[in-house]
Tab-separated table of C-alpha atoms and ligand atoms in Angstrom:
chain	number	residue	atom	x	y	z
A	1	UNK	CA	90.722	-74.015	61.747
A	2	UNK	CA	86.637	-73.374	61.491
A	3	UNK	CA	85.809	-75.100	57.707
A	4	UNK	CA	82.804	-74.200	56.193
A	5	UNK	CA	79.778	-76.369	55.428
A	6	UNK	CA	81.538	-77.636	52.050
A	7	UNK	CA	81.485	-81.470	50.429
A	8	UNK	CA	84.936	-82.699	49.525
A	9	UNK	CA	85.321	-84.763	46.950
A	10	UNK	CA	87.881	-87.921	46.998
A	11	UNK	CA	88.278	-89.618	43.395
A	12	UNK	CA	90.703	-91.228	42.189
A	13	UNK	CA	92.191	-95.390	40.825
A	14	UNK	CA	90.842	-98.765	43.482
A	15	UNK	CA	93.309	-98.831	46.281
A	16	UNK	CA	94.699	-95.524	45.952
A	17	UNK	CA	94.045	-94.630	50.182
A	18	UNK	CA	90.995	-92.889	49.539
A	19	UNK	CA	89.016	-94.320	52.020
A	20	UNK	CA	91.530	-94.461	54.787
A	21	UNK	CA	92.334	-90.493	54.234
A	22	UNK	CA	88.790	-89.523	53.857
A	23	UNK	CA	87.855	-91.152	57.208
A	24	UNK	CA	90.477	-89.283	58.823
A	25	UNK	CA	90.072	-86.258	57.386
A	26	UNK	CA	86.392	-86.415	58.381
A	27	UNK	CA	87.536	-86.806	61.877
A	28	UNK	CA	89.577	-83.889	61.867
A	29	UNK	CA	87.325	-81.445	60.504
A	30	UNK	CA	83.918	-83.228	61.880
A	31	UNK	CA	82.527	-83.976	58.672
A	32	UNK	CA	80.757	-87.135	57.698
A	33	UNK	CA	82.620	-89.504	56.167
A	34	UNK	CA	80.389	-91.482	52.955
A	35	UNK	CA	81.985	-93.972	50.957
A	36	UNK	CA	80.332	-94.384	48.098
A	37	UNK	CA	82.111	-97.872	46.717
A	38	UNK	CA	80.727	-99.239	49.935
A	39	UNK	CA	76.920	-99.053	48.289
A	40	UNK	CA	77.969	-100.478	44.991
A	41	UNK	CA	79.604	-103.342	46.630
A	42	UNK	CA	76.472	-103.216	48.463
A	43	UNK	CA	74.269	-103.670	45.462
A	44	UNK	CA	76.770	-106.246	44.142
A	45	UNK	CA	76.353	-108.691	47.205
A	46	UNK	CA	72.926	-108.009	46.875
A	47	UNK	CA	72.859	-109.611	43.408
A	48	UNK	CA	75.342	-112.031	43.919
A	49	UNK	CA	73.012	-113.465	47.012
A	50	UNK	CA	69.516	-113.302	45.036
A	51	UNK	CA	71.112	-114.178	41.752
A	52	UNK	CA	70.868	-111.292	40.040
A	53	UNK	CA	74.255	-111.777	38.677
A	54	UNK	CA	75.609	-115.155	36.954
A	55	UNK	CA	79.803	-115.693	36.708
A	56	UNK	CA	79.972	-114.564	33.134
A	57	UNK	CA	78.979	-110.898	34.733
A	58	UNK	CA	75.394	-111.754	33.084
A	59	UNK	CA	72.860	-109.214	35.027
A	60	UNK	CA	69.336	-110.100	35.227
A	61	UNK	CA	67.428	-106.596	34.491
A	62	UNK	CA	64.959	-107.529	37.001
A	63	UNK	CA	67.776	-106.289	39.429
A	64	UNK	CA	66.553	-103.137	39.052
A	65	UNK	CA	63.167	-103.012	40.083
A	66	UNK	CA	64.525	-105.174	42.854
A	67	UNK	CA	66.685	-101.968	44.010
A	68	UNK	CA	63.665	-100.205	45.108
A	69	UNK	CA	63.328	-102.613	48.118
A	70	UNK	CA	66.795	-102.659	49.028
A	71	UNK	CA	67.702	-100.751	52.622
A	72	UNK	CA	71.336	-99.747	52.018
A	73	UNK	CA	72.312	-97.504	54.904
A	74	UNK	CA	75.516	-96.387	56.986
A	75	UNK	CA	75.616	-96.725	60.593
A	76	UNK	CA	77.674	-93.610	62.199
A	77	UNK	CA	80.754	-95.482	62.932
A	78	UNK	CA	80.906	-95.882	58.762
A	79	UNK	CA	79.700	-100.027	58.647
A	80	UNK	CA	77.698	-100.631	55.874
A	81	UNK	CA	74.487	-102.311	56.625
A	82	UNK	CA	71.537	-103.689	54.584
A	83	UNK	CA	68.190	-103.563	56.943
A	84	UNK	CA	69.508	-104.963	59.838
A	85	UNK	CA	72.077	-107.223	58.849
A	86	UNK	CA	75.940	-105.490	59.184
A	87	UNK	CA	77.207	-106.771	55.654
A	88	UNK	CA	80.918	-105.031	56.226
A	89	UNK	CA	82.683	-107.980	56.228
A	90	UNK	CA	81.452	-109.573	53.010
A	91	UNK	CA	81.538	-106.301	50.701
A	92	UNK	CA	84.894	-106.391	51.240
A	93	UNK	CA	86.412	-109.962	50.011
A	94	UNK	CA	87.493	-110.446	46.562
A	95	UNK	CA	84.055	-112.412	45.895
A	96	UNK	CA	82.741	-108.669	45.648
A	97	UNK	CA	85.196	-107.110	44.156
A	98	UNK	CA	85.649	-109.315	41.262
A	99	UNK	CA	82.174	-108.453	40.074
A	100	UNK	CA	81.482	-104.541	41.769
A	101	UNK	CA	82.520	-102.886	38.846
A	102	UNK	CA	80.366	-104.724	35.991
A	103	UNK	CA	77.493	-103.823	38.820
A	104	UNK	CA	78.972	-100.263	38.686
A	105	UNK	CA	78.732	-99.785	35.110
A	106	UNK	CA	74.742	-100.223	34.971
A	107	UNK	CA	73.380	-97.255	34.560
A	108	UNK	CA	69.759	-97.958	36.894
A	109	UNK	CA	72.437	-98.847	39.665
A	110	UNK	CA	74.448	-95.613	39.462
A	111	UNK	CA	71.394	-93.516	39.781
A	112	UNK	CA	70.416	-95.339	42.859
A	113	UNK	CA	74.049	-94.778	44.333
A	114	UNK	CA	73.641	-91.223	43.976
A	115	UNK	CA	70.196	-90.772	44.809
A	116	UNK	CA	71.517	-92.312	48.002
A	117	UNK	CA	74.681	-89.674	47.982
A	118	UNK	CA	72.339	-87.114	47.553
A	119	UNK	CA	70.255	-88.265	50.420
A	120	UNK	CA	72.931	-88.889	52.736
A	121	UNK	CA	75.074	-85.482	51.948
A	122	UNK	CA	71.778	-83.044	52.249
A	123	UNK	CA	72.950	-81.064	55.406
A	124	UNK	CA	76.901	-80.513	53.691
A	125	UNK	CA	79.697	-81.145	55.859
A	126	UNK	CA	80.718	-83.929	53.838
A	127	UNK	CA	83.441	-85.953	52.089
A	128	UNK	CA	83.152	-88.775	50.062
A	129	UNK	CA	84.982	-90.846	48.225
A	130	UNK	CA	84.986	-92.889	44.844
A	131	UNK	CA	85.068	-92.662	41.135
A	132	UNK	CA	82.726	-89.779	39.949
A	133	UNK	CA	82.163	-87.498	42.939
A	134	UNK	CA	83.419	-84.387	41.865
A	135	UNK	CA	82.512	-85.164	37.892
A	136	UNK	CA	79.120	-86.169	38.304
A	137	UNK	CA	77.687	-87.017	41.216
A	138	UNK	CA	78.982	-83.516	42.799
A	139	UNK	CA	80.300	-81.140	39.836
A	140	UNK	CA	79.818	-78.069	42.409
A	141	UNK	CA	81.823	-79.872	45.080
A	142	UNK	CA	84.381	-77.005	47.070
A	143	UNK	CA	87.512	-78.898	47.041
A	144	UNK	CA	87.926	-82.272	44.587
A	145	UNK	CA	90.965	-84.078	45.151
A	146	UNK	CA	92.335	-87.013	42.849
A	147	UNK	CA	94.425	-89.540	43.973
A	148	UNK	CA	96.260	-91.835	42.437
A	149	UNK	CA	99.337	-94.137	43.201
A	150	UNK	CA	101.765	-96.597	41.680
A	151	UNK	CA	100.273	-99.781	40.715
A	152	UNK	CA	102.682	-102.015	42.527
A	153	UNK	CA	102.394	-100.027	45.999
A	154	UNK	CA	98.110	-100.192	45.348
A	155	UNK	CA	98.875	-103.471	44.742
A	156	UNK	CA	100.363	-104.810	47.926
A	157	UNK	CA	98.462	-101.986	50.069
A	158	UNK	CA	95.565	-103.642	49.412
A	159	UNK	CA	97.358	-107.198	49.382
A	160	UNK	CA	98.303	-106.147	53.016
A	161	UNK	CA	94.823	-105.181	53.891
A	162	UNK	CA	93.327	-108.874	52.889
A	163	UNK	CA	95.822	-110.818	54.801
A	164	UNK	CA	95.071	-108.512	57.691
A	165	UNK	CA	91.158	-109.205	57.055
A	166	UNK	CA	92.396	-113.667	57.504
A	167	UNK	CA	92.011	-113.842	53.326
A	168	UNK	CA	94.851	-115.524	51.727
A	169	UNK	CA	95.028	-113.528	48.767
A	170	UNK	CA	97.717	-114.468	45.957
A	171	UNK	CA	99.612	-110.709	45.205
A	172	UNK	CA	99.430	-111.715	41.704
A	173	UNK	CA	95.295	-112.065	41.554
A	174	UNK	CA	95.278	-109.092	43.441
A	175	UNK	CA	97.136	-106.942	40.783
A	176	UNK	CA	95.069	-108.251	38.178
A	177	UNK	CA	92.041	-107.341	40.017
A	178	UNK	CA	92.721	-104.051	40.104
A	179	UNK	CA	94.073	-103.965	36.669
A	180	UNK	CA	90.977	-105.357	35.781
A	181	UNK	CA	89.072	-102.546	38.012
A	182	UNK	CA	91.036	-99.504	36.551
A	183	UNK	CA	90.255	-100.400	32.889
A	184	UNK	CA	86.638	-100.885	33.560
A	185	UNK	CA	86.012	-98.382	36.004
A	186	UNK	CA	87.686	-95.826	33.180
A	187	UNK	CA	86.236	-97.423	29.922
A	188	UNK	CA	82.708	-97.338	30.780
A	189	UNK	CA	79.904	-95.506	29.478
A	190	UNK	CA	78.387	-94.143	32.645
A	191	UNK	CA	80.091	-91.691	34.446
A	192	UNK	CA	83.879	-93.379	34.151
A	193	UNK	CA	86.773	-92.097	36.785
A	194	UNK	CA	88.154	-89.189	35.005
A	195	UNK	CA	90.203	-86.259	36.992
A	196	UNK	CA	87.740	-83.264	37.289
A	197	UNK	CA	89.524	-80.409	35.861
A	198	UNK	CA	89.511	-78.561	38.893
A	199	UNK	CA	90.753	-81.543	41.332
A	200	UNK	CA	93.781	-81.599	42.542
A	201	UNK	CA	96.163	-84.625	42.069
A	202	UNK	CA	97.675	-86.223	45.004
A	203	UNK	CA	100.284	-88.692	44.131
A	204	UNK	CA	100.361	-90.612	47.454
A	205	UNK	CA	103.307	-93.266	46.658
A	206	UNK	CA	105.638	-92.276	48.827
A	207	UNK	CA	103.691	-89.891	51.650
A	208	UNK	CA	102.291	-91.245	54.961
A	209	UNK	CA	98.662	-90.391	55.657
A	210	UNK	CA	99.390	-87.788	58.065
A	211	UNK	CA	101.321	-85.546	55.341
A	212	UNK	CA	98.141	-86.191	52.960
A	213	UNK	CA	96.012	-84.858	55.465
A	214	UNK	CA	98.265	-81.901	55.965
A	215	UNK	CA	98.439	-81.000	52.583
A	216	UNK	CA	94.974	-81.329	51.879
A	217	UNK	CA	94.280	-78.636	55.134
A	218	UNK	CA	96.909	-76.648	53.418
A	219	UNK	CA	94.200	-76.251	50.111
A	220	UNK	CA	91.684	-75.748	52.394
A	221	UNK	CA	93.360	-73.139	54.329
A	222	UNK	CA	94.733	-71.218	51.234
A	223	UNK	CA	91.165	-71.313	49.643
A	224	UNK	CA	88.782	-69.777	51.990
A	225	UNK	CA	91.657	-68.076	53.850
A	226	UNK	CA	91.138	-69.681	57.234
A	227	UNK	CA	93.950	-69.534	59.999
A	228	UNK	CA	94.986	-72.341	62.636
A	229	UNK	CA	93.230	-72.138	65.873
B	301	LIG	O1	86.265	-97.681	46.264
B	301	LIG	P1	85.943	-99.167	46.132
B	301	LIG	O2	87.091	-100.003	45.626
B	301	LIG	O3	85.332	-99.732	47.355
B	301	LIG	O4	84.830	-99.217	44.986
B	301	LIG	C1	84.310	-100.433	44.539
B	301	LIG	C2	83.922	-100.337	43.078
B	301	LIG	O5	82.801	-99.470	42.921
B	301	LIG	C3	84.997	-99.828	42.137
B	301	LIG	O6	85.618	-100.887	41.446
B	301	LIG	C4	84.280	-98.942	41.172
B	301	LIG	C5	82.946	-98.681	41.764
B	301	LIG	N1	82.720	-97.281	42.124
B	301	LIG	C6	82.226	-96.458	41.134
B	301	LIG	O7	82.060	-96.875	40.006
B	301	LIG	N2	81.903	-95.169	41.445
B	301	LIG	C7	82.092	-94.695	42.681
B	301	LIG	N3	81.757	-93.414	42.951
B	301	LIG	C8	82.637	-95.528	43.697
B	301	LIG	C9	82.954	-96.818	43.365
């Protein structure tokens, strides 16, 4: 199947699988894969480091003149990198995530995200994933896709995915993180995750990755009419 030069768009709830599916359906059709959580965990270890950010969520506005001398880049095997240094490891621990989405709700720091999208996605070819791709960041995107899950199985996916990474997370914290996440993410002013209204919902509970993929060829397909090779 020959896919045009489109962007896909992958919203949808923390912990939902977006990332996993979008990397492999970016291998499967060739497209670039550009996770777009990755910069604004990023930014957040960026101000948890130089102290932009206190523990009562307290941002110093001086973060975002800062910004402008930040190098946040992905290498091609998707690690997320700030000037030289591989910062992969640490975007993902809870540190980050228990203060990414009071970073995310700053409006200066969501127009840097998707100045950097915007960058990043110039030649098409794309699919991304996050909160706000096919609502704001791209409205015109070809096929949007929302996924969602339920909140236990999020919860110990992503329970599963710590303990693989040597954290010794407590499934308990981890539920109420992404409690936590969900409300904010979807209560804030700026751009919150809301379902495009021409997405498509994929409840991924109970299907394996390779029947997400599938059925996510099978709306390409049917769309722009393209046969198997
Ligand atoms: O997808 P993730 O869990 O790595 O994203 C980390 C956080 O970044 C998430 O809590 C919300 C925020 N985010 C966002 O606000 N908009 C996006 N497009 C992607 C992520």
């Amino acid at each position: 199947m020959i896919v045009p030069d489109i962007i896909i768009a992958i919203d949808g709830y923390s912990s939902t699988g977006k990332s996993s599916f979008a990397k492999l359906m970016a291998k499967e059709l060739g497209f670039l894969y550009l996770d777009s959580g990755a910069l604004y965990r990023g930014v957040t270890l960026f101000a948890q480091e130089e102290r932009f950010i206190d523990n009562n969520n307290e941002i110093n506005p001086a973060l975002e003149a800062a910004l402008q001398g930040v190098d946040l880049w992905f290498a091609t095997d998707n690690r997320t990198f700030i000037g030289e240094r591989c910062i992969e490891k640490e975007i993902r621990t809870m540190e980050v995530s228990s203060q990414v989405s009071p970073i995310a709700a700053v409006p200066y720091v969501r127009r840097f995200v998707d100045a950097k999208l915007h960058e990043l996605a110039k030649g098409g070819r794309v699919i991304m994933d996050g909160r706000d791709i096919g609502t704001t960041v791209f409205p015109n995107a070809e096929i949007k896709i929302f996924m969602t899950a339920d909140p236990d199985v999020r919860a110990q996916r992503r329970f599963d995915e710590l303990v693989m990474k040597g954290e010794n997370p407590v499934l308990e914290e981890v539920k109420e993180n992404l409690r936590q996440r969900d409300y904010i993410d979807s209560h804030r002013e700026t751009s919150p995750l809301s379902r495009a209204a021409d997405a498509f919902i994929l409840d991924n509970s109970n299907m394996t990755i390779s029947e997400e993929v599938a059925w996510v060829k099978g709306l390409i397909k049917g769309k722009f009419n393209l046969y198997d090779d």
